[in-house]
Short mmCIF file of C-alpha atoms in Angstrom, two decimals:
data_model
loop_
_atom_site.label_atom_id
_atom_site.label_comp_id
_atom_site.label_asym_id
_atom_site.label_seq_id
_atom_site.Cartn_x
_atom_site.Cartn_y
_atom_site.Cartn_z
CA UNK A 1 27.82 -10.97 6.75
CA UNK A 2 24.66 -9.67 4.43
CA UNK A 3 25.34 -7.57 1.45
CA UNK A 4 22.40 -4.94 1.40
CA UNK A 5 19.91 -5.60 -1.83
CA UNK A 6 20.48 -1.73 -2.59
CA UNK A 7 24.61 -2.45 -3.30
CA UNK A 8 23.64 -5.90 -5.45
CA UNK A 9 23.55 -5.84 -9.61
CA UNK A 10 20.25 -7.18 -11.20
CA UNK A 11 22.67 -10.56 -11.90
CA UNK A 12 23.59 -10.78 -7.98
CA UNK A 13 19.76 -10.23 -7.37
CA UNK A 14 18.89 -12.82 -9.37
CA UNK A 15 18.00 -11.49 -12.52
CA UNK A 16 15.47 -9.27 -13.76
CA UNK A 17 12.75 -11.54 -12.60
CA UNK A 18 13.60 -12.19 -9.31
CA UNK A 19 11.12 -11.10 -6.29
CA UNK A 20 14.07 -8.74 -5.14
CA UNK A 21 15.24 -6.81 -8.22
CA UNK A 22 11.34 -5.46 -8.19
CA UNK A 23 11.42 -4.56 -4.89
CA UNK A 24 14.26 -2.71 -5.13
CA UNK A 25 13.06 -1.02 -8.19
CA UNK A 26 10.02 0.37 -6.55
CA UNK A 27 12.16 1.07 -3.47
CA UNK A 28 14.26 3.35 -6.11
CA UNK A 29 10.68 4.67 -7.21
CA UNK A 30 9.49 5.38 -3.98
CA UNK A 31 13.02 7.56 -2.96
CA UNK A 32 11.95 9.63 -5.49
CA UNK A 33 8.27 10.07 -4.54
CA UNK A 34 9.23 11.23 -0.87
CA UNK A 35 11.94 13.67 -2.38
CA UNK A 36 9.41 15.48 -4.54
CA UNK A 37 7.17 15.24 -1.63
CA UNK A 38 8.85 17.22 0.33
CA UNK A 39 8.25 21.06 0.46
CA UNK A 40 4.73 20.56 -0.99
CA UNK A 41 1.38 21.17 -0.25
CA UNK A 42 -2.25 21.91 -1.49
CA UNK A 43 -3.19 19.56 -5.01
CA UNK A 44 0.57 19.21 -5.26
CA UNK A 45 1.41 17.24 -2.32
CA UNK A 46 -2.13 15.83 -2.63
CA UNK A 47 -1.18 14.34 -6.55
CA UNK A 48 2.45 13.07 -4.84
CA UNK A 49 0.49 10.99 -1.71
CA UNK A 50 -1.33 9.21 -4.55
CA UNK A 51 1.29 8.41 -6.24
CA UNK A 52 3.08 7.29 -3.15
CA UNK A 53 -0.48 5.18 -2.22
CA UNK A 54 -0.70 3.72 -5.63
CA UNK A 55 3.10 2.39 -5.12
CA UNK A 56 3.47 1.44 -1.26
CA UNK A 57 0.05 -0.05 -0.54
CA UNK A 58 -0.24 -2.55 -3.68
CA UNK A 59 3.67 -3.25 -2.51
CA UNK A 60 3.52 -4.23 0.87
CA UNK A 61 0.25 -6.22 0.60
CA UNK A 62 2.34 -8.30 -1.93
CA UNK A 63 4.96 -8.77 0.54
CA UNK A 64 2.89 -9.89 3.34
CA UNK A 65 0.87 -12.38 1.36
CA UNK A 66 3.78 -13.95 -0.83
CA UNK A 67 7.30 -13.49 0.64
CA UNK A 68 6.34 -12.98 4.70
CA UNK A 69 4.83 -16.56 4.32
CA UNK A 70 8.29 -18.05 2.48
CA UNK A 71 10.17 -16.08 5.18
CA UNK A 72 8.60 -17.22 8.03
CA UNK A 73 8.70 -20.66 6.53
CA UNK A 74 12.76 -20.85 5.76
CA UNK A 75 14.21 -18.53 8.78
CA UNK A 76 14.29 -19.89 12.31
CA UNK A 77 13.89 -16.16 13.28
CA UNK A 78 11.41 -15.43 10.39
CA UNK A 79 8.64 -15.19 12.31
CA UNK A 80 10.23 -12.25 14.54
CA UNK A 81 11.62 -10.33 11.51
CA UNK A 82 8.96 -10.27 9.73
CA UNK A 83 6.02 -9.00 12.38
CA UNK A 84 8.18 -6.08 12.85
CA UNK A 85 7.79 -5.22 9.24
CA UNK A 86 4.04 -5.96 9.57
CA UNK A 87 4.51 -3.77 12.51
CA UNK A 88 5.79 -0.67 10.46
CA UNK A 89 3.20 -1.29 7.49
CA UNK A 90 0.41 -1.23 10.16
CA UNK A 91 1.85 2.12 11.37
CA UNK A 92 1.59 3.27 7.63
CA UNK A 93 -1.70 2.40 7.46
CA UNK A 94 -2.59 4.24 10.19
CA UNK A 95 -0.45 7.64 9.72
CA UNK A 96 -2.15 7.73 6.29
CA UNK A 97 -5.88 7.66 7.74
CA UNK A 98 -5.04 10.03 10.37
CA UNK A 99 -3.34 12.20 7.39
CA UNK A 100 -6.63 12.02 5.68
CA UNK A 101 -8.83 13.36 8.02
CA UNK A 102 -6.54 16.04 8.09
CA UNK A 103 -6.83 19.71 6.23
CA UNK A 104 -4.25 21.33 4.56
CA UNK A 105 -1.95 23.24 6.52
CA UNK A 106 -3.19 21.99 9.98
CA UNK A 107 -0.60 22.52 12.41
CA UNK A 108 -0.70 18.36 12.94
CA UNK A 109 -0.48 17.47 9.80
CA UNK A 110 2.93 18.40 9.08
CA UNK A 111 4.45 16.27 11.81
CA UNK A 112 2.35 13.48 10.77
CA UNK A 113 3.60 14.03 7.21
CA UNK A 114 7.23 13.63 8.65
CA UNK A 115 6.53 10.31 10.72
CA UNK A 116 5.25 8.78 6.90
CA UNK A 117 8.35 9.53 5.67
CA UNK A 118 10.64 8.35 8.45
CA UNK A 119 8.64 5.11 8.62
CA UNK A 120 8.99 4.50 4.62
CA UNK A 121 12.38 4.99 4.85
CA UNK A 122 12.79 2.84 8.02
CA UNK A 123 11.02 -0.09 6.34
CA UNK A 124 13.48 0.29 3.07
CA UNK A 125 15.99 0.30 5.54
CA UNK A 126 15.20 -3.11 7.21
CA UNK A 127 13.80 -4.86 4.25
CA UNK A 128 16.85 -3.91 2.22
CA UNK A 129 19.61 -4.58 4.82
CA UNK A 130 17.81 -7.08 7.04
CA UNK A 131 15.36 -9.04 5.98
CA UNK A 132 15.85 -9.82 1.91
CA UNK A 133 19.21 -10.86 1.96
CA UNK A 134 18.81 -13.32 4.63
CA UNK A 135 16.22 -14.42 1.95
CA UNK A 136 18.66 -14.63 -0.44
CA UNK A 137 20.93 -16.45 1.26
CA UNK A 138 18.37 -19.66 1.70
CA UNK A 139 16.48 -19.97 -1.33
CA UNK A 140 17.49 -20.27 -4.88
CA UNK A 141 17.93 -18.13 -7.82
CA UNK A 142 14.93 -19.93 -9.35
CA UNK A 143 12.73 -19.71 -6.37
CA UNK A 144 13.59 -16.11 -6.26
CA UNK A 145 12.45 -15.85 -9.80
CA UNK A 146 9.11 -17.86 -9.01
CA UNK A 147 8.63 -15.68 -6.01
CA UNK A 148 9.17 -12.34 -8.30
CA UNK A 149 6.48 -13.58 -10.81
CA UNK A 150 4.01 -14.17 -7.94
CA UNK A 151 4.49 -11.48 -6.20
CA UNK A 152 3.67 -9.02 -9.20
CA UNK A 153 0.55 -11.21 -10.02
CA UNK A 154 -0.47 -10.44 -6.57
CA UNK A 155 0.34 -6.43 -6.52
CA UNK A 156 -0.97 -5.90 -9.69
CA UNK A 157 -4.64 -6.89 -8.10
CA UNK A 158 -4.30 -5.47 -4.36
CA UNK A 159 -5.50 -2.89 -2.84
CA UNK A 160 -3.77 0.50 -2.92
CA UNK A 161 -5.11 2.72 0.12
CA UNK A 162 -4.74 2.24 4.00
CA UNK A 163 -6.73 -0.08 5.74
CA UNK A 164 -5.58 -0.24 9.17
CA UNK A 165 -8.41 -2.83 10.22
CA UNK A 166 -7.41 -5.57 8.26
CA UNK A 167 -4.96 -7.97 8.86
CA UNK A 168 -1.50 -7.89 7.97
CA UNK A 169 -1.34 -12.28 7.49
CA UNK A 170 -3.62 -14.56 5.17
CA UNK A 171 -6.29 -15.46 5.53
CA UNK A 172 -7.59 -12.65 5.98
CA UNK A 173 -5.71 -9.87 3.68
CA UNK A 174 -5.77 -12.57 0.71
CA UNK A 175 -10.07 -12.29 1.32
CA UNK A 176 -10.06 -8.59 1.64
CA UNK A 177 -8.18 -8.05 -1.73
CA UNK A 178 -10.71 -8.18 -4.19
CA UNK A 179 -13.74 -5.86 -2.81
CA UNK A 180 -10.96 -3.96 -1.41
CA UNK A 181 -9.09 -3.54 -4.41
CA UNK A 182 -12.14 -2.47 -6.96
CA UNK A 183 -12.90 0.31 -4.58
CA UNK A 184 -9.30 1.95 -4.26
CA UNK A 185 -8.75 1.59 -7.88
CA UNK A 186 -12.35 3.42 -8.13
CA UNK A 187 -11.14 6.44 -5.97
CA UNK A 188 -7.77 6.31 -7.49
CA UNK A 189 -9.59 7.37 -10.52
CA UNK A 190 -11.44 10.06 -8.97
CA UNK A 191 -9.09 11.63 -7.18
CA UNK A 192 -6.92 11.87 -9.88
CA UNK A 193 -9.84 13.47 -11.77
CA UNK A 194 -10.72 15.92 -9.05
CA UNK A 195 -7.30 17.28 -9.95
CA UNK A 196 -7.92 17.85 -13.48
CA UNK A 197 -11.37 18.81 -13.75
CA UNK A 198 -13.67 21.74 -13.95
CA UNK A 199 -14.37 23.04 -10.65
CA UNK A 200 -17.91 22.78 -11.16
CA UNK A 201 -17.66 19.13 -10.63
CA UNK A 202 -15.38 19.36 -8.05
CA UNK A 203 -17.93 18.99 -5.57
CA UNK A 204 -19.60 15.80 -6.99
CA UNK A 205 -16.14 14.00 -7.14
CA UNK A 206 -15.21 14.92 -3.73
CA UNK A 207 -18.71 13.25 -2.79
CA UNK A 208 -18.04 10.22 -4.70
CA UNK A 209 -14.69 9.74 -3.32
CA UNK A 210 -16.06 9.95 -0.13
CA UNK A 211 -18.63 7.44 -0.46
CA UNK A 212 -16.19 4.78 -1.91
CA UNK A 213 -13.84 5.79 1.14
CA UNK A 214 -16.76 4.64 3.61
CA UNK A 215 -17.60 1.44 1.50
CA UNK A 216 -14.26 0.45 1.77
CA UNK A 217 -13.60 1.03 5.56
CA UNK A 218 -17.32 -0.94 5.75
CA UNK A 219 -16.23 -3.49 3.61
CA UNK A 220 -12.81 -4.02 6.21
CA UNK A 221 -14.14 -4.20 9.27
CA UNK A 222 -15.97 -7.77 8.33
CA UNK A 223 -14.60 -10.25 11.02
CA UNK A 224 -13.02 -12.50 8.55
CA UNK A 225 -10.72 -9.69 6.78
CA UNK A 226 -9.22 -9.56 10.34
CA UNK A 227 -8.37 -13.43 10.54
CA UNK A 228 -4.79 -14.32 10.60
CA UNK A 229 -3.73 -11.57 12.15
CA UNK A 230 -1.59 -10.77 14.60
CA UNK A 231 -2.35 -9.25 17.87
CA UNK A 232 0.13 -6.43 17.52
CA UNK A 233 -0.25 -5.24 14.71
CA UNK A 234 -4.71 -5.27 15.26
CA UNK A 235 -5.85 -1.59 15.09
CA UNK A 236 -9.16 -1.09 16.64
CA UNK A 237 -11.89 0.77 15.19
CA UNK A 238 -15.11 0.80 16.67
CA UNK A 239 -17.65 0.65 13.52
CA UNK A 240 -20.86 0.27 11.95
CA UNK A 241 -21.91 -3.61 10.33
CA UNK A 242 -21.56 -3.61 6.91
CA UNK A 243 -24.08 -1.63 4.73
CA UNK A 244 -24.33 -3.17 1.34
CA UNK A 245 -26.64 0.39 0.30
CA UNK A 246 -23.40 1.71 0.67
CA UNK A 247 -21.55 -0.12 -1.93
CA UNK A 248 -25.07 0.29 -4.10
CA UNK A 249 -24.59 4.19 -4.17
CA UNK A 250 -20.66 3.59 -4.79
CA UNK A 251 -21.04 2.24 -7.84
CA UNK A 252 -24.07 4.93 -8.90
CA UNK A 253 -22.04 7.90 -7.62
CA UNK A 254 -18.72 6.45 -9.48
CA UNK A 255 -20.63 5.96 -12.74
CA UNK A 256 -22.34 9.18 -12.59
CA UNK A 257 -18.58 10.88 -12.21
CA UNK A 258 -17.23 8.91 -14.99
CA UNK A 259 -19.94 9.91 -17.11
CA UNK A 260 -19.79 13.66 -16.21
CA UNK A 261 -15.66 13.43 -16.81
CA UNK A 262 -16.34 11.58 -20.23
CA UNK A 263 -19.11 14.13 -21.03
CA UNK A 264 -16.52 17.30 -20.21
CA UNK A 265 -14.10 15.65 -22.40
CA UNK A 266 -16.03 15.13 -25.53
CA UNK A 267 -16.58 19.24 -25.10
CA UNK A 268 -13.27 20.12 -24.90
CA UNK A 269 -12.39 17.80 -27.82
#
């Protein structure tokens, strides 16, 4: 009989090192997210889903590239448990780009809204009750600490919006986080500034979110980011070879909005 990680001390865990203390802390942080999430809409819910982004994405491509690996490696059954986790991520993935193409206050994008949320919580559920405690039970406190170190190196560099195309399994997530990573962390920053700024430049952030947003899905559909993966959890996508112009006018369009916030600031200052 399993003791879930959400009814363990930090001590029982492992300490405040270890791999599963941290997940449960952002676990904690992400209860909190969907709460305030709820009953929102318009720049509101938009400021919460980036919060939630910033927190799940980063999270679960840690998981699948540090502790799915160890799992699969120490349970006779890991293999099973843990593509059914990969299973629920990839469904994340793809809830969030359909939720993106999505206006606000479209009759579908309520219910789509609702299916994030039950999946999150789903995916707490198992990880917390299932899968991390069998983990616990075959590996020691000091691998759990080793594991914990790792996997924040690893999160603190990943990627933090959907991407559906690439695989769930090294190789080919551990490839796609570094382009992958610079250009969410590049919209992160503009979306949070389309919040906050004038609404004159509302309309050249929006633009250069949106060309980051097609570098990035360009930059995940190259055949290797899909290696590793399994066949279950592949989500097609029928689209274009990868245009490096693309990534050019990224970085011009991102610079240019950086500048413009900087240059707004130093006015209001």
């Amino acid at each position: 009989m399993y003791t879930s990680v959400a009814d363990q001390t930090t001590d029982q865990l492992g300490g405040p090192l270890s791999v599963l203390v941290r997940q449960k802390r952002d676990h904690v942080k992400l209860n909190g997210l969907l709460e305030e999430l709820r009953g929102t809409s318009g720049e509101a819910q938009a400021s919460v889903l980036l919060d939630v982004y910033r927190l799940v994405f980063p999270h679960a491509f840690a998981e699948e590239s540090v502790l799915w690996p160890v799992m699969r490696r120490v349970l006779p059954d890991g293999d099973e448990l843990t593509l059914e986790v990969e299973r629920e991520h990839q469904e994340v993935n793809e809830l969030v780009t359909t939720l993106e193409g999505l206006e606000d206050g479209s009759p579908e994008r309520a219910d789509v809204l609702a299916r994030l949320v039950e999946v999150l919580d789903d995916d707490v559920r198992d990880e917390e009750d299932a899968l991390f405690p069998r983990l616990q039970a075959r590996v020691s406190r000091r691998e759990l600490q080793v594991l914990g170190v790792l996997w924040e190196a690893v999160r603190s560099i990943a990627p933090t919006r959907a991407h559906p195309v690439v695989a769930r399994r090294p190789p080919g997530n551990v490839v796609a986080a570094l382009p992958l990573s610079v250009l969410d962390r590049a919209r992160d920053l503009v979306d949070h500034a389309v919040l906050r700024a004038p609404e004159r430049l509302a309309p050249l952030l929006h633009g250069t979110s949106s060309v980051l947003a097609r570098a990035s899905h360009s930059v995940e559909v190259l055949p290797i980011m899909r290696s590793g993966e399994d066949p279950s959890t592949r989500f097609i996508g029928g689209r274009p070879p990868f245009p490096w112009g693309t990534v050019v006018v990224a970085a011009a369009a991102a610079g240019l909005a950086a500048a413009a916030i900087r240059s707004t600031a130093g006015r209001r200052s």
